[in-house]
mmCIF file of C-alpha atoms in Angstrom:
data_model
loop_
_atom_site.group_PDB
_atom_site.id
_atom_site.type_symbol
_atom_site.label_atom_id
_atom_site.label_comp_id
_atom_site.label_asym_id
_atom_site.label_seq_id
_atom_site.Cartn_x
_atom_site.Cartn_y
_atom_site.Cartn_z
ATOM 1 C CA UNK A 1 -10.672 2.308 24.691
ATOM 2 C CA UNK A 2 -7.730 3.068 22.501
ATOM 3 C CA UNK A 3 -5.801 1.109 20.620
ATOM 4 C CA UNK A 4 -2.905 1.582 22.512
ATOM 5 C CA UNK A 5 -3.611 1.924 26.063
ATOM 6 C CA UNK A 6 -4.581 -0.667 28.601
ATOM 7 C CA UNK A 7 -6.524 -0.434 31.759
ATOM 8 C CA UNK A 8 -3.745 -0.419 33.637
ATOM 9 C CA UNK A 9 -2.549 2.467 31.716
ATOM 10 C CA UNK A 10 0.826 0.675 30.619
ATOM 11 C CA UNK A 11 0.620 1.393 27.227
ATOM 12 C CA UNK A 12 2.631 3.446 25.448
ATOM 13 C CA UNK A 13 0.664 6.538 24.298
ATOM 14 C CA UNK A 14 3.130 7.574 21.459
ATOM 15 C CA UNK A 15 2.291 4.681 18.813
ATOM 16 C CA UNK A 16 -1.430 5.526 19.073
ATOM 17 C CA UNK A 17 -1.155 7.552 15.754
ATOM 18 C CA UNK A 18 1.239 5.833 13.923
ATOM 19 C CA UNK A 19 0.593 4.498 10.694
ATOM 20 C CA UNK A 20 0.438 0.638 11.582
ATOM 21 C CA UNK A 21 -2.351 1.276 13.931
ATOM 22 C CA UNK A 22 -4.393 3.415 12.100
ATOM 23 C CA UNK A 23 -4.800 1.079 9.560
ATOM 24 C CA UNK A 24 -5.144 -1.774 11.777
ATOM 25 C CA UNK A 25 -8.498 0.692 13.394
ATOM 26 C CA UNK A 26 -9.274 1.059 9.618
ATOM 27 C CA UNK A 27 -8.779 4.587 9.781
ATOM 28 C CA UNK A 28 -7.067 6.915 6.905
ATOM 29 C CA UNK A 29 -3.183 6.495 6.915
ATOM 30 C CA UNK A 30 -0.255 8.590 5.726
ATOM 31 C CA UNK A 31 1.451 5.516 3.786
ATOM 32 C CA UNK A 32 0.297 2.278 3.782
ATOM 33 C CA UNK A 33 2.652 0.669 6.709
ATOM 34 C CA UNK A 34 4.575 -2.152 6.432
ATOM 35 C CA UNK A 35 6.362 -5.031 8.227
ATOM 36 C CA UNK A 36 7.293 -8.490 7.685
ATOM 37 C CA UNK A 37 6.687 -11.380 9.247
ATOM 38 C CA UNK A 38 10.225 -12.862 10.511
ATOM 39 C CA UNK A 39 11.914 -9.866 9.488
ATOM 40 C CA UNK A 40 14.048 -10.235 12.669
ATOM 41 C CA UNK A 41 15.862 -12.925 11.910
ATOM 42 C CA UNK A 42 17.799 -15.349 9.950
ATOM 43 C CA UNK A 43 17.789 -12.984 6.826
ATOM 44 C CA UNK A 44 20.430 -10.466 8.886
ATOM 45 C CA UNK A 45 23.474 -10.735 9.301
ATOM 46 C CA UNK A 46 23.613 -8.728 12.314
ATOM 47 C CA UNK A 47 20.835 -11.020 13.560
ATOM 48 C CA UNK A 48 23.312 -14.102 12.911
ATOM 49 C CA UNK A 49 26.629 -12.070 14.337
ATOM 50 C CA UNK A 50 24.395 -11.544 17.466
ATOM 51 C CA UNK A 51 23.563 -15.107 18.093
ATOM 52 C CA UNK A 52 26.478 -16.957 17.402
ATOM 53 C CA UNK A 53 26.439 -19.830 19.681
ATOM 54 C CA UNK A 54 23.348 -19.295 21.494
ATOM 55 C CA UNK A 55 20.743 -21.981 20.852
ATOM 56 C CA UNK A 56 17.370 -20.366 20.052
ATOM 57 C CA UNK A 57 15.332 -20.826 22.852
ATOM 58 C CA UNK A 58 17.892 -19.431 25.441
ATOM 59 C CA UNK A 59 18.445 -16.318 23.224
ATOM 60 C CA UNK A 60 14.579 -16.128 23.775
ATOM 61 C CA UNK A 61 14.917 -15.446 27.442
ATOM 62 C CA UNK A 62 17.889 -12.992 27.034
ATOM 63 C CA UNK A 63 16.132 -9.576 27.239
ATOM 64 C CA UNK A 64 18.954 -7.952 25.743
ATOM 65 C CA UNK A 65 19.220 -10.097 23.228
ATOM 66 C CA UNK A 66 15.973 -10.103 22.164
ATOM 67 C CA UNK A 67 15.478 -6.262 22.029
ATOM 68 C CA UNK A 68 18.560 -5.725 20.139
ATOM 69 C CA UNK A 69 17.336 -8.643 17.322
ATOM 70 C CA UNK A 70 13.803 -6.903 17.591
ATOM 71 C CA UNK A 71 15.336 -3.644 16.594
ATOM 72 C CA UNK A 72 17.678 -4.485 14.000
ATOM 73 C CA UNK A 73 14.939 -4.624 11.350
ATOM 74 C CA UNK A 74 13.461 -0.923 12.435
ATOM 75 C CA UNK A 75 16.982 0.332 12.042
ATOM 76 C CA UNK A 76 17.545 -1.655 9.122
ATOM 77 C CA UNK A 77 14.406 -1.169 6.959
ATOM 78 C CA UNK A 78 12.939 1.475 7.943
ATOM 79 C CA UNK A 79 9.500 -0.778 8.835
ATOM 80 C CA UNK A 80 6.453 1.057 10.601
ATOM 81 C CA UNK A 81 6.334 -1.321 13.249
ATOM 82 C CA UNK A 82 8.557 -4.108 15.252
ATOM 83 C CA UNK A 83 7.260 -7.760 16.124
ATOM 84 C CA UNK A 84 8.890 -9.271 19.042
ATOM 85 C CA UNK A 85 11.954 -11.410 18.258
ATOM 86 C CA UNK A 86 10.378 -14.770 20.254
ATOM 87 C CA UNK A 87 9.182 -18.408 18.862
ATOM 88 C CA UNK A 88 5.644 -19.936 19.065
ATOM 89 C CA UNK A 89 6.552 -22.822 21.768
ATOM 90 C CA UNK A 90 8.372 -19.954 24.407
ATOM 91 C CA UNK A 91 4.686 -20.306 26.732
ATOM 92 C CA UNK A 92 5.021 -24.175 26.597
ATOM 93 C CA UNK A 93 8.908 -24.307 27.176
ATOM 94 C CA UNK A 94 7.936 -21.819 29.929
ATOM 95 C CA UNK A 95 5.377 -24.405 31.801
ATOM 96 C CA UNK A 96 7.789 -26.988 32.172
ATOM 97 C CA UNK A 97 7.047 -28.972 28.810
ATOM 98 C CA UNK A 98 10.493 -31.013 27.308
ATOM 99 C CA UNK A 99 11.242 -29.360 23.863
ATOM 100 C CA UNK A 100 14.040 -27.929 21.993
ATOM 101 C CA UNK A 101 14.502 -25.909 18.842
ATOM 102 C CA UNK A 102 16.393 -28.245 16.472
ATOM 103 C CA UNK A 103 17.809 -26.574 13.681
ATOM 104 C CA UNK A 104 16.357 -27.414 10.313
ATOM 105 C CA UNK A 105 13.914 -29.016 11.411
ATOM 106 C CA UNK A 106 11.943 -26.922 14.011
ATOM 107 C CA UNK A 107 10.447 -27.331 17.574
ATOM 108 C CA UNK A 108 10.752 -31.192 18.960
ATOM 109 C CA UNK A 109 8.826 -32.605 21.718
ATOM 110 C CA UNK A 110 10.276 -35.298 23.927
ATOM 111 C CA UNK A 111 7.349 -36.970 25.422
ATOM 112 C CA UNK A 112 4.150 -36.027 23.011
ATOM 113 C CA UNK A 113 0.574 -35.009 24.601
ATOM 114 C CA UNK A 114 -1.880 -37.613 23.533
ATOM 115 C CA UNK A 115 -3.405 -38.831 26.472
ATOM 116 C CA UNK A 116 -6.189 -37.317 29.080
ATOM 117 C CA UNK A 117 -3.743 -38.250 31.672
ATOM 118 C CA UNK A 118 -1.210 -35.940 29.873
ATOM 119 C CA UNK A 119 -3.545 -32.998 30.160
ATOM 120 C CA UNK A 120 -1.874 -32.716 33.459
ATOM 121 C CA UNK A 121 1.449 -31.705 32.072
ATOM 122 C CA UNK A 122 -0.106 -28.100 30.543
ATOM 123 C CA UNK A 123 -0.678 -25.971 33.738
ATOM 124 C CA UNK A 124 -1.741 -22.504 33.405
ATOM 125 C CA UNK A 125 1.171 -19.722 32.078
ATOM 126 C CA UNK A 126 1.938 -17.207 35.273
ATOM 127 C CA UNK A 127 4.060 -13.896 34.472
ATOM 128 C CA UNK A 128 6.798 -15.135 36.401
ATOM 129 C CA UNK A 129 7.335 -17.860 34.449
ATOM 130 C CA UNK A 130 8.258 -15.669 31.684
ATOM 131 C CA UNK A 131 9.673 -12.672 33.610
ATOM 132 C CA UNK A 132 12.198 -12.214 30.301
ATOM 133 C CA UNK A 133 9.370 -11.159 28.204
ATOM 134 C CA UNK A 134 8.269 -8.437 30.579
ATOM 135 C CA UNK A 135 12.082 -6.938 30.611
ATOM 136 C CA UNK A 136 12.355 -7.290 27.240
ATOM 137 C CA UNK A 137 9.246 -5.432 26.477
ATOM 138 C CA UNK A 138 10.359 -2.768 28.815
ATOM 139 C CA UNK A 139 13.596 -2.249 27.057
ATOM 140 C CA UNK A 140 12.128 -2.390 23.768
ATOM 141 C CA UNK A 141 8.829 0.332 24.216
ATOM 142 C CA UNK A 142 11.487 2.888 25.880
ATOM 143 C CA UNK A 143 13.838 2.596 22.782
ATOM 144 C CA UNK A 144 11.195 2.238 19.531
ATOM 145 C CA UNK A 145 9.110 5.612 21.067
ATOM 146 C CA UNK A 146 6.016 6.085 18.632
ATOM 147 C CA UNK A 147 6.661 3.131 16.576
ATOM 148 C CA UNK A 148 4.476 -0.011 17.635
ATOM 149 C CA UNK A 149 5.779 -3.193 18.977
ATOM 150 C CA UNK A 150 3.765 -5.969 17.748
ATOM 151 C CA UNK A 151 3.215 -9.059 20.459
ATOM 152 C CA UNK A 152 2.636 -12.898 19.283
ATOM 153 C CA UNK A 153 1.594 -16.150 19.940
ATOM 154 C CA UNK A 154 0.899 -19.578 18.574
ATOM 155 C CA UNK A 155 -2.718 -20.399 18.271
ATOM 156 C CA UNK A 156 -3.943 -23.320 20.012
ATOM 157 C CA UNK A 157 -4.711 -25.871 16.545
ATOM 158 C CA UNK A 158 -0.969 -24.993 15.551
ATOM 159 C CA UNK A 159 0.432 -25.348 19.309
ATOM 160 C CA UNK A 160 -1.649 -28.575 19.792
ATOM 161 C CA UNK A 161 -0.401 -29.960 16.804
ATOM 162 C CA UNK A 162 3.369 -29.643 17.842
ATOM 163 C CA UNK A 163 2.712 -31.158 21.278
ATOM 164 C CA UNK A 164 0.773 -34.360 19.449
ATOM 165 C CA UNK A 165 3.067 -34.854 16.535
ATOM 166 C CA UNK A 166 6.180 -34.233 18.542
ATOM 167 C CA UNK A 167 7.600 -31.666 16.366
ATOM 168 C CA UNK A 168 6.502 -30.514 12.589
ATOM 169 C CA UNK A 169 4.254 -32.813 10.385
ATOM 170 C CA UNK A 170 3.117 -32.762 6.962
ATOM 171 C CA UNK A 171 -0.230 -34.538 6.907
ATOM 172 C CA UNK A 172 -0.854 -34.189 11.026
ATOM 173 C CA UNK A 173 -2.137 -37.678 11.057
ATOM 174 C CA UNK A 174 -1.807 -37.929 14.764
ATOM 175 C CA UNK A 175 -3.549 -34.501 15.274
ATOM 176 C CA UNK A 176 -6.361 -35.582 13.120
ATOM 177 C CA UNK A 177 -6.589 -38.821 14.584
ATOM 178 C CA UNK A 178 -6.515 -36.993 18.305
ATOM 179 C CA UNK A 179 -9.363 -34.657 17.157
ATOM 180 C CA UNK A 180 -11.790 -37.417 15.269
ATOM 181 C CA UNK A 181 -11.155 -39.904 17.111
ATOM 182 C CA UNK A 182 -11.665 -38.241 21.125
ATOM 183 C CA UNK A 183 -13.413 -34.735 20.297
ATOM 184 C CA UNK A 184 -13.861 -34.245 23.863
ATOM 185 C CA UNK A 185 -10.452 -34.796 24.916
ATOM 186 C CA UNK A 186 -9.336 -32.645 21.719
ATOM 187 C CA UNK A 187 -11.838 -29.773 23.302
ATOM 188 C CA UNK A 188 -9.882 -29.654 26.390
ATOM 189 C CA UNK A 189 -6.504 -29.626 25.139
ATOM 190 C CA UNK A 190 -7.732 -26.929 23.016
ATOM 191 C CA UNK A 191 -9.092 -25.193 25.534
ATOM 192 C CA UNK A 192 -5.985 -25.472 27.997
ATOM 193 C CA UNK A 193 -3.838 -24.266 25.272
ATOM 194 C CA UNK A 194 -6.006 -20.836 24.690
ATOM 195 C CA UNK A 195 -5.901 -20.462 28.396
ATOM 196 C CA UNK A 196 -1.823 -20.218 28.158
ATOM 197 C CA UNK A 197 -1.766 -18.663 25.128
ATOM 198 C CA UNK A 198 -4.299 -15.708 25.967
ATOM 199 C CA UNK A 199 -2.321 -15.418 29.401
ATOM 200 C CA UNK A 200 0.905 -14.998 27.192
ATOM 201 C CA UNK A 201 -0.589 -12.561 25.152
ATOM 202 C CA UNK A 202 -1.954 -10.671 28.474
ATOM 203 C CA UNK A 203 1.925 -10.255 29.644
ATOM 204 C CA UNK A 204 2.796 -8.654 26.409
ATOM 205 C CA UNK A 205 0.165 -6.501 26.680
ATOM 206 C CA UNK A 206 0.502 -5.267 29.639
ATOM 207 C CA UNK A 207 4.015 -4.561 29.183
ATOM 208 C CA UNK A 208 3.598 -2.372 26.097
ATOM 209 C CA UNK A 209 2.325 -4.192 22.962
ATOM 210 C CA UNK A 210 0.690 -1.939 21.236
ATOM 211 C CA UNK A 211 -0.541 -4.938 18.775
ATOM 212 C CA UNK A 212 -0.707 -8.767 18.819
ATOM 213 C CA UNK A 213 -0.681 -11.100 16.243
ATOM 214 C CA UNK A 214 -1.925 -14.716 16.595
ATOM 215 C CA UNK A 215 -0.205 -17.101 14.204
ATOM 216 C CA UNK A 216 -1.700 -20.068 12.995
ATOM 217 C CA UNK A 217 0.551 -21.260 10.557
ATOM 218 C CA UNK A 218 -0.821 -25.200 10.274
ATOM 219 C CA UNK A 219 -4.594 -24.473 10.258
ATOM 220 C CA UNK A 220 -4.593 -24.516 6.864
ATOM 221 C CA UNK A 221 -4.630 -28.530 6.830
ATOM 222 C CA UNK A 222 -8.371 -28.184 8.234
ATOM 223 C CA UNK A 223 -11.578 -27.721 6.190
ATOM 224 C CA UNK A 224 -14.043 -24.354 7.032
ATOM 225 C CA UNK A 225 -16.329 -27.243 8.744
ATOM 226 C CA UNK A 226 -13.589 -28.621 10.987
ATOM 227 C CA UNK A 227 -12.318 -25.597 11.907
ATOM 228 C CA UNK A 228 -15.446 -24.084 12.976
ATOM 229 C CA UNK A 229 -16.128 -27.336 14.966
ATOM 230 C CA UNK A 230 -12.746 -28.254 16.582
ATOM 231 C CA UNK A 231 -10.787 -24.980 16.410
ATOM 232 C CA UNK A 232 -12.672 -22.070 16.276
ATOM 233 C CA UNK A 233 -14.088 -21.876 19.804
ATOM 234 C CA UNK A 234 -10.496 -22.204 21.157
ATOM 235 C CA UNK A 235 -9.373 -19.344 19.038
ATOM 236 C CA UNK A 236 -12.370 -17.250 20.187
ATOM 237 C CA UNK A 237 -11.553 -17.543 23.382
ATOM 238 C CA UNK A 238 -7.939 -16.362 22.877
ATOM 239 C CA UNK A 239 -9.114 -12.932 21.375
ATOM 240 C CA UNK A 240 -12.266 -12.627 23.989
ATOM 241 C CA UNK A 241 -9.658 -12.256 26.983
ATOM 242 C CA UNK A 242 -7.490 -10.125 25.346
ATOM 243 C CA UNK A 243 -10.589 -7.940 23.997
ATOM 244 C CA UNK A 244 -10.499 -5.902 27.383
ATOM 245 C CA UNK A 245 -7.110 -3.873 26.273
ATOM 246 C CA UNK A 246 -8.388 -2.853 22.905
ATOM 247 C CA UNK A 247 -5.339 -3.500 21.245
ATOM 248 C CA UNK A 248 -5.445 -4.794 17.466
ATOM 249 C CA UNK A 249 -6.236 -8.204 17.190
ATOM 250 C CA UNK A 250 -3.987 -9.767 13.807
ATOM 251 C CA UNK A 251 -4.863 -13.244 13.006
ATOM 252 C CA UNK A 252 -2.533 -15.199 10.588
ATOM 253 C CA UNK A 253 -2.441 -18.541 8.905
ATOM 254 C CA UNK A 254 -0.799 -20.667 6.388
ATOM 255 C CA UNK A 255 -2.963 -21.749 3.346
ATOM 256 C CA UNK A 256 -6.128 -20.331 4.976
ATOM 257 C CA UNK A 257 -7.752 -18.997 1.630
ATOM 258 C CA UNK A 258 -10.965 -21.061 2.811
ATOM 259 C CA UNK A 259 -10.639 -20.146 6.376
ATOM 260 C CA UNK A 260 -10.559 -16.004 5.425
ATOM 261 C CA UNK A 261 -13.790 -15.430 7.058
ATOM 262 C CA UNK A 262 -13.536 -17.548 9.615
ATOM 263 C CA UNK A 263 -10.375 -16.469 10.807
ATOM 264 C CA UNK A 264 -12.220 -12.872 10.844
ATOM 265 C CA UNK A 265 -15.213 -14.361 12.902
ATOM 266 C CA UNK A 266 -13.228 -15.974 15.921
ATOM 267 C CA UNK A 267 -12.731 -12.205 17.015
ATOM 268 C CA UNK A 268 -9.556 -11.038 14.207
ATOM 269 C CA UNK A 269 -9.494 -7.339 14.376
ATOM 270 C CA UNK A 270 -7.015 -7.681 11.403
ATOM 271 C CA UNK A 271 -6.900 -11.349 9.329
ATOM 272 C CA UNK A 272 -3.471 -11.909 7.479
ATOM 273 C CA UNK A 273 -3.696 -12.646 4.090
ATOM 274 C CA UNK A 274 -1.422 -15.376 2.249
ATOM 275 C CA UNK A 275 -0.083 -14.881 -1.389
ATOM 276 C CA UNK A 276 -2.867 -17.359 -2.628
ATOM 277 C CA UNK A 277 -5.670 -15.131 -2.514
ATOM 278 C CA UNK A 278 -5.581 -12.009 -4.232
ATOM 279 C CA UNK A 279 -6.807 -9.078 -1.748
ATOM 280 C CA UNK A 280 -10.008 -7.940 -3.013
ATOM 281 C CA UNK A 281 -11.029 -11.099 -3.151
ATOM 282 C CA UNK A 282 -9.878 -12.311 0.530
ATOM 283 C CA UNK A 283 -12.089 -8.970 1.525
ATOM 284 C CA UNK A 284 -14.885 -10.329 -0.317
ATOM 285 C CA UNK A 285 -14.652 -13.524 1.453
ATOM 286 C CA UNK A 286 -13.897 -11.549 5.039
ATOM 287 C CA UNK A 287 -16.240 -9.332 5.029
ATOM 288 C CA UNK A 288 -16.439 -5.621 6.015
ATOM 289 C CA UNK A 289 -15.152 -4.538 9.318
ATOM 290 C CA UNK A 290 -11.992 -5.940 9.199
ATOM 291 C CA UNK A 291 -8.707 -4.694 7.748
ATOM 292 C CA UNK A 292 -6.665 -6.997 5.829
ATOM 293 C CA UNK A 293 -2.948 -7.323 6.090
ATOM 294 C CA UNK A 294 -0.164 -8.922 3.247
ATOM 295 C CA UNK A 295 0.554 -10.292 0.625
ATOM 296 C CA UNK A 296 3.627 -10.496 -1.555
ATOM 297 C CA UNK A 297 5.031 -14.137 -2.206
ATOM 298 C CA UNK A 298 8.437 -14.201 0.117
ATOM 299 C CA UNK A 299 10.103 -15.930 -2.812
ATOM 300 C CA UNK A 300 9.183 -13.114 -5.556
ATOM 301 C CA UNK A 301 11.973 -11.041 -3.350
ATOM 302 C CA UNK A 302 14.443 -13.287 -5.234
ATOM 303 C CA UNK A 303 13.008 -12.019 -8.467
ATOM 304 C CA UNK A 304 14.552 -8.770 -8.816
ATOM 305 C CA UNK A 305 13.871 -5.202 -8.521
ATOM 306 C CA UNK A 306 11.403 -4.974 -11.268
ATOM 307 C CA UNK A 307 9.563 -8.107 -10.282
ATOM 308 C CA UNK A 308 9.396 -6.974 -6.806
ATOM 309 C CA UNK A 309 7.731 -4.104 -7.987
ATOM 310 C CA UNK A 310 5.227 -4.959 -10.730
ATOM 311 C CA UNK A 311 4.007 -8.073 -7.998
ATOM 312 C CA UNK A 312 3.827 -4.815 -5.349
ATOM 313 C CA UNK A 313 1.748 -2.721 -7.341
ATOM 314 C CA UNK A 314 -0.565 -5.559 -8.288
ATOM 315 C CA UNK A 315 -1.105 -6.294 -4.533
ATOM 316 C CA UNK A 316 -1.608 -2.032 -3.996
ATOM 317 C CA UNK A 317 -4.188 -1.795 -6.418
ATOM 318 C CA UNK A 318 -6.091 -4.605 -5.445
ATOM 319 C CA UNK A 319 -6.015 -3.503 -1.848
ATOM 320 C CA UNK A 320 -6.898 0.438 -3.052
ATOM 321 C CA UNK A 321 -10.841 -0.459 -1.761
ATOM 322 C CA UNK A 322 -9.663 -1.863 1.609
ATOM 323 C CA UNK A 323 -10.828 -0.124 4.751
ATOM 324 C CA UNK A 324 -7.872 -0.868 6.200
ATOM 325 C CA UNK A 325 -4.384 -1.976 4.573
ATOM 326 C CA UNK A 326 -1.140 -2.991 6.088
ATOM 327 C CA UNK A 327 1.567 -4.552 4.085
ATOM 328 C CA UNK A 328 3.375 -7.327 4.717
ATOM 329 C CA UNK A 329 4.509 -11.062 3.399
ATOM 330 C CA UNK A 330 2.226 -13.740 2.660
ATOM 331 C CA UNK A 331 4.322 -15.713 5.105
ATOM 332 C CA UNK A 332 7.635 -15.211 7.069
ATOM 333 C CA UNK A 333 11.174 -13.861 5.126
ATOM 334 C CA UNK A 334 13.076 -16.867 3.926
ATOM 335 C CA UNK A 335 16.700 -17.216 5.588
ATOM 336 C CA UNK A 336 18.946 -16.332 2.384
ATOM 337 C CA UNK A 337 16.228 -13.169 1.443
ATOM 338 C CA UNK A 338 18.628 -10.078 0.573
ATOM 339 C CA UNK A 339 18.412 -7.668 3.501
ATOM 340 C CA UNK A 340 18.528 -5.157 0.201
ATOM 341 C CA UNK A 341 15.331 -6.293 -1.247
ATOM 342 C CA UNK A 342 13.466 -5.965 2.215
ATOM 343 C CA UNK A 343 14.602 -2.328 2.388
ATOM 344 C CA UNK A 344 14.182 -0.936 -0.881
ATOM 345 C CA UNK A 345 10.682 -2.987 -0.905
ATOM 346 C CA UNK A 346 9.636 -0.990 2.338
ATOM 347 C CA UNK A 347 10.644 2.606 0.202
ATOM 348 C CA UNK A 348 8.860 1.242 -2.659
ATOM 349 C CA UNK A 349 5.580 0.650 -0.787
ATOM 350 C CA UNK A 350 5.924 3.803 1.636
ATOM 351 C CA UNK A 351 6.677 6.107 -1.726
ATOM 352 C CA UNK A 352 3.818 4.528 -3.891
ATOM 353 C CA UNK A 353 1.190 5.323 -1.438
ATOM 354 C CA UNK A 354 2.064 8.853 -0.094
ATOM 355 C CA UNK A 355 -0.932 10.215 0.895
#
């Protein structure tokens, strides 16, 4: 099935070819695409102009808010593909669970899941619930044409770990403690959460992404045995339901260099790459089959031109073996990142590896 058609035929045929999903199929490119992770966002001022005075979760479930903030980078930088202008928590905000978006600090939970009994409280994600996303997507394919909208959601170790902290953690000692102490009860919650994340994924599929990236940004914390134990199977699952589209699979984490391969193995079509691990070496520890996607350090953008480039070229050369390549950020574009730097870095990359 192709990359960019479902069986409900809902995909748009037009991105099939495009640069970002050739490489994600591992298949010869005309530039080496790029995009960045949070490139809508907090870096543009366009992006703040637009959402003065809207709280981040409602400008979530503002279609035309969200494909406007979604498109701003495309216009901007002249990337090969869009990601969906969203936030991790959107499915669990969606199924009735208390939380807000508190600025500088991140998603809070009011009443923390850490209980069988509070199981009960995650009930299974329905398309109506997010009935936004499904506009938004339809307003976004028609404008971006052949260029590829990327789809996302939280995995379930980095979603699980919000909703038993209560909101961002350093060490996760109550997430640990959770999956120690009751592995069964840890099993279900982790299973419950890849039920509403794969059916979140499903209505972004089915209303045009042509790609979907699973982010695990606090995985990282966990060693290869504990994640192949407690969070692997949940993960698996996630990519096995979405499987049936044949859309590119893009799995991401935080401070993963041990996890490369195993990222790969719960079903990763495409396994992001942080700036910690050079890319030759993160395909050495993936393995063949999969393309690899990153990996410039977000803070070498404050470095200057020449910096910017000399770190570039070191990542293009070590990713000249690849089978597949797409560029991007070892992590997410930090808030006071010069628009500037993002653009002319997108040039750079597109120009140095002109086929």
């Amino acid at each position: 099935m192709s990359a960019n058609q479902s069986p409900a035929g809902k995909q748009p045929t037009a991105t099939y070819d495009s640069a970002f999903l050739r490489a994600c199929r591992r298949e010869p490119v005309p530039h080496t695409p790029v995009w960045f992770m949070r490139q809508a966002g907090r870096s543009l001022p366009e992006y703040l102009k637009a959402r003065e005075g809207i709280p981040m979760l409602e400008s979530c479930m503002r279609p035309e808010l969200v494909a406007e903030i979604t498109l701003q980078p495309v216009r901007r930088h002249g990337v090969d593909a869009a990601v969906y202008f969203s936030d991790i928590v959107v499915p669990l905000k969606a199924i009735g669970i208390d939380l807000d978006i508190k600025p500088g600090v991140g998603p809070v939970i009011a009443e923390p899941i850490r209980t069988r009994a509070d199981l009960a409280r995650l009930r299974q994600l329905t398309p109506e619930d997010v009935a936004y996303v499904t506009e938004a997507f339809g307003l976004l394919t028609r404008e971006l044409g052949a260029t590829p909208l990327i789809g996302f959601a939280g995995a379930p170790f980095t979603l699980a770990s919000y909703l038993v902290e209560g909101g961002p953690s350093r060490n996760h000692e109550h997430t640990k403690a959770l999956m120690y102490g009751d592995p069964q009860l840890w099993a279900d919650l982790l299973d419950r959460l890849a039920d509403i994340t794969a059916a979140f994924l499903r209505v972004q599929i089915e209303a045009g992404a042509s790609a979907v990236q699973l982010f695990d940004s606090w995985v990282g914390a966990l060693s290869p045995a504990d994640y192949r134990r407690s969070v692997l199977p949940a993960s698996r699952k996630v990519f096995e339901v979405v499987s049936e589209y044949g859309v590119p699979r893009v799995h991401f984490g935080v401070g993963t260099g041990e996890l490369l391969g195993l990222l790969g193995e719960a079903g990763a079509d495409v396994v992001g790459v942080d700036w910690r691990v050079p890319l030759d070496e993160a395909a050495r520890r993936v393995g063949p089959g999969k393309a690899l996607q990153g990996n410039l350090d977000p803070a070498v953008l404050f470095a200057g031109r020449e910096a910017v480039e000399t770190k570039t070229r070191e990542i293009l050369d070590a990713a000249a073996g690849l089978e597949g390549h797409v560029f991007n950020l070892g992590h997410g574009v930090l808030p006071t990142t010069d628009p500037d730097a993002l653009t002319r870095l997108t040039e750079y990359v597109h120009t140095q590896t002109a086929r």
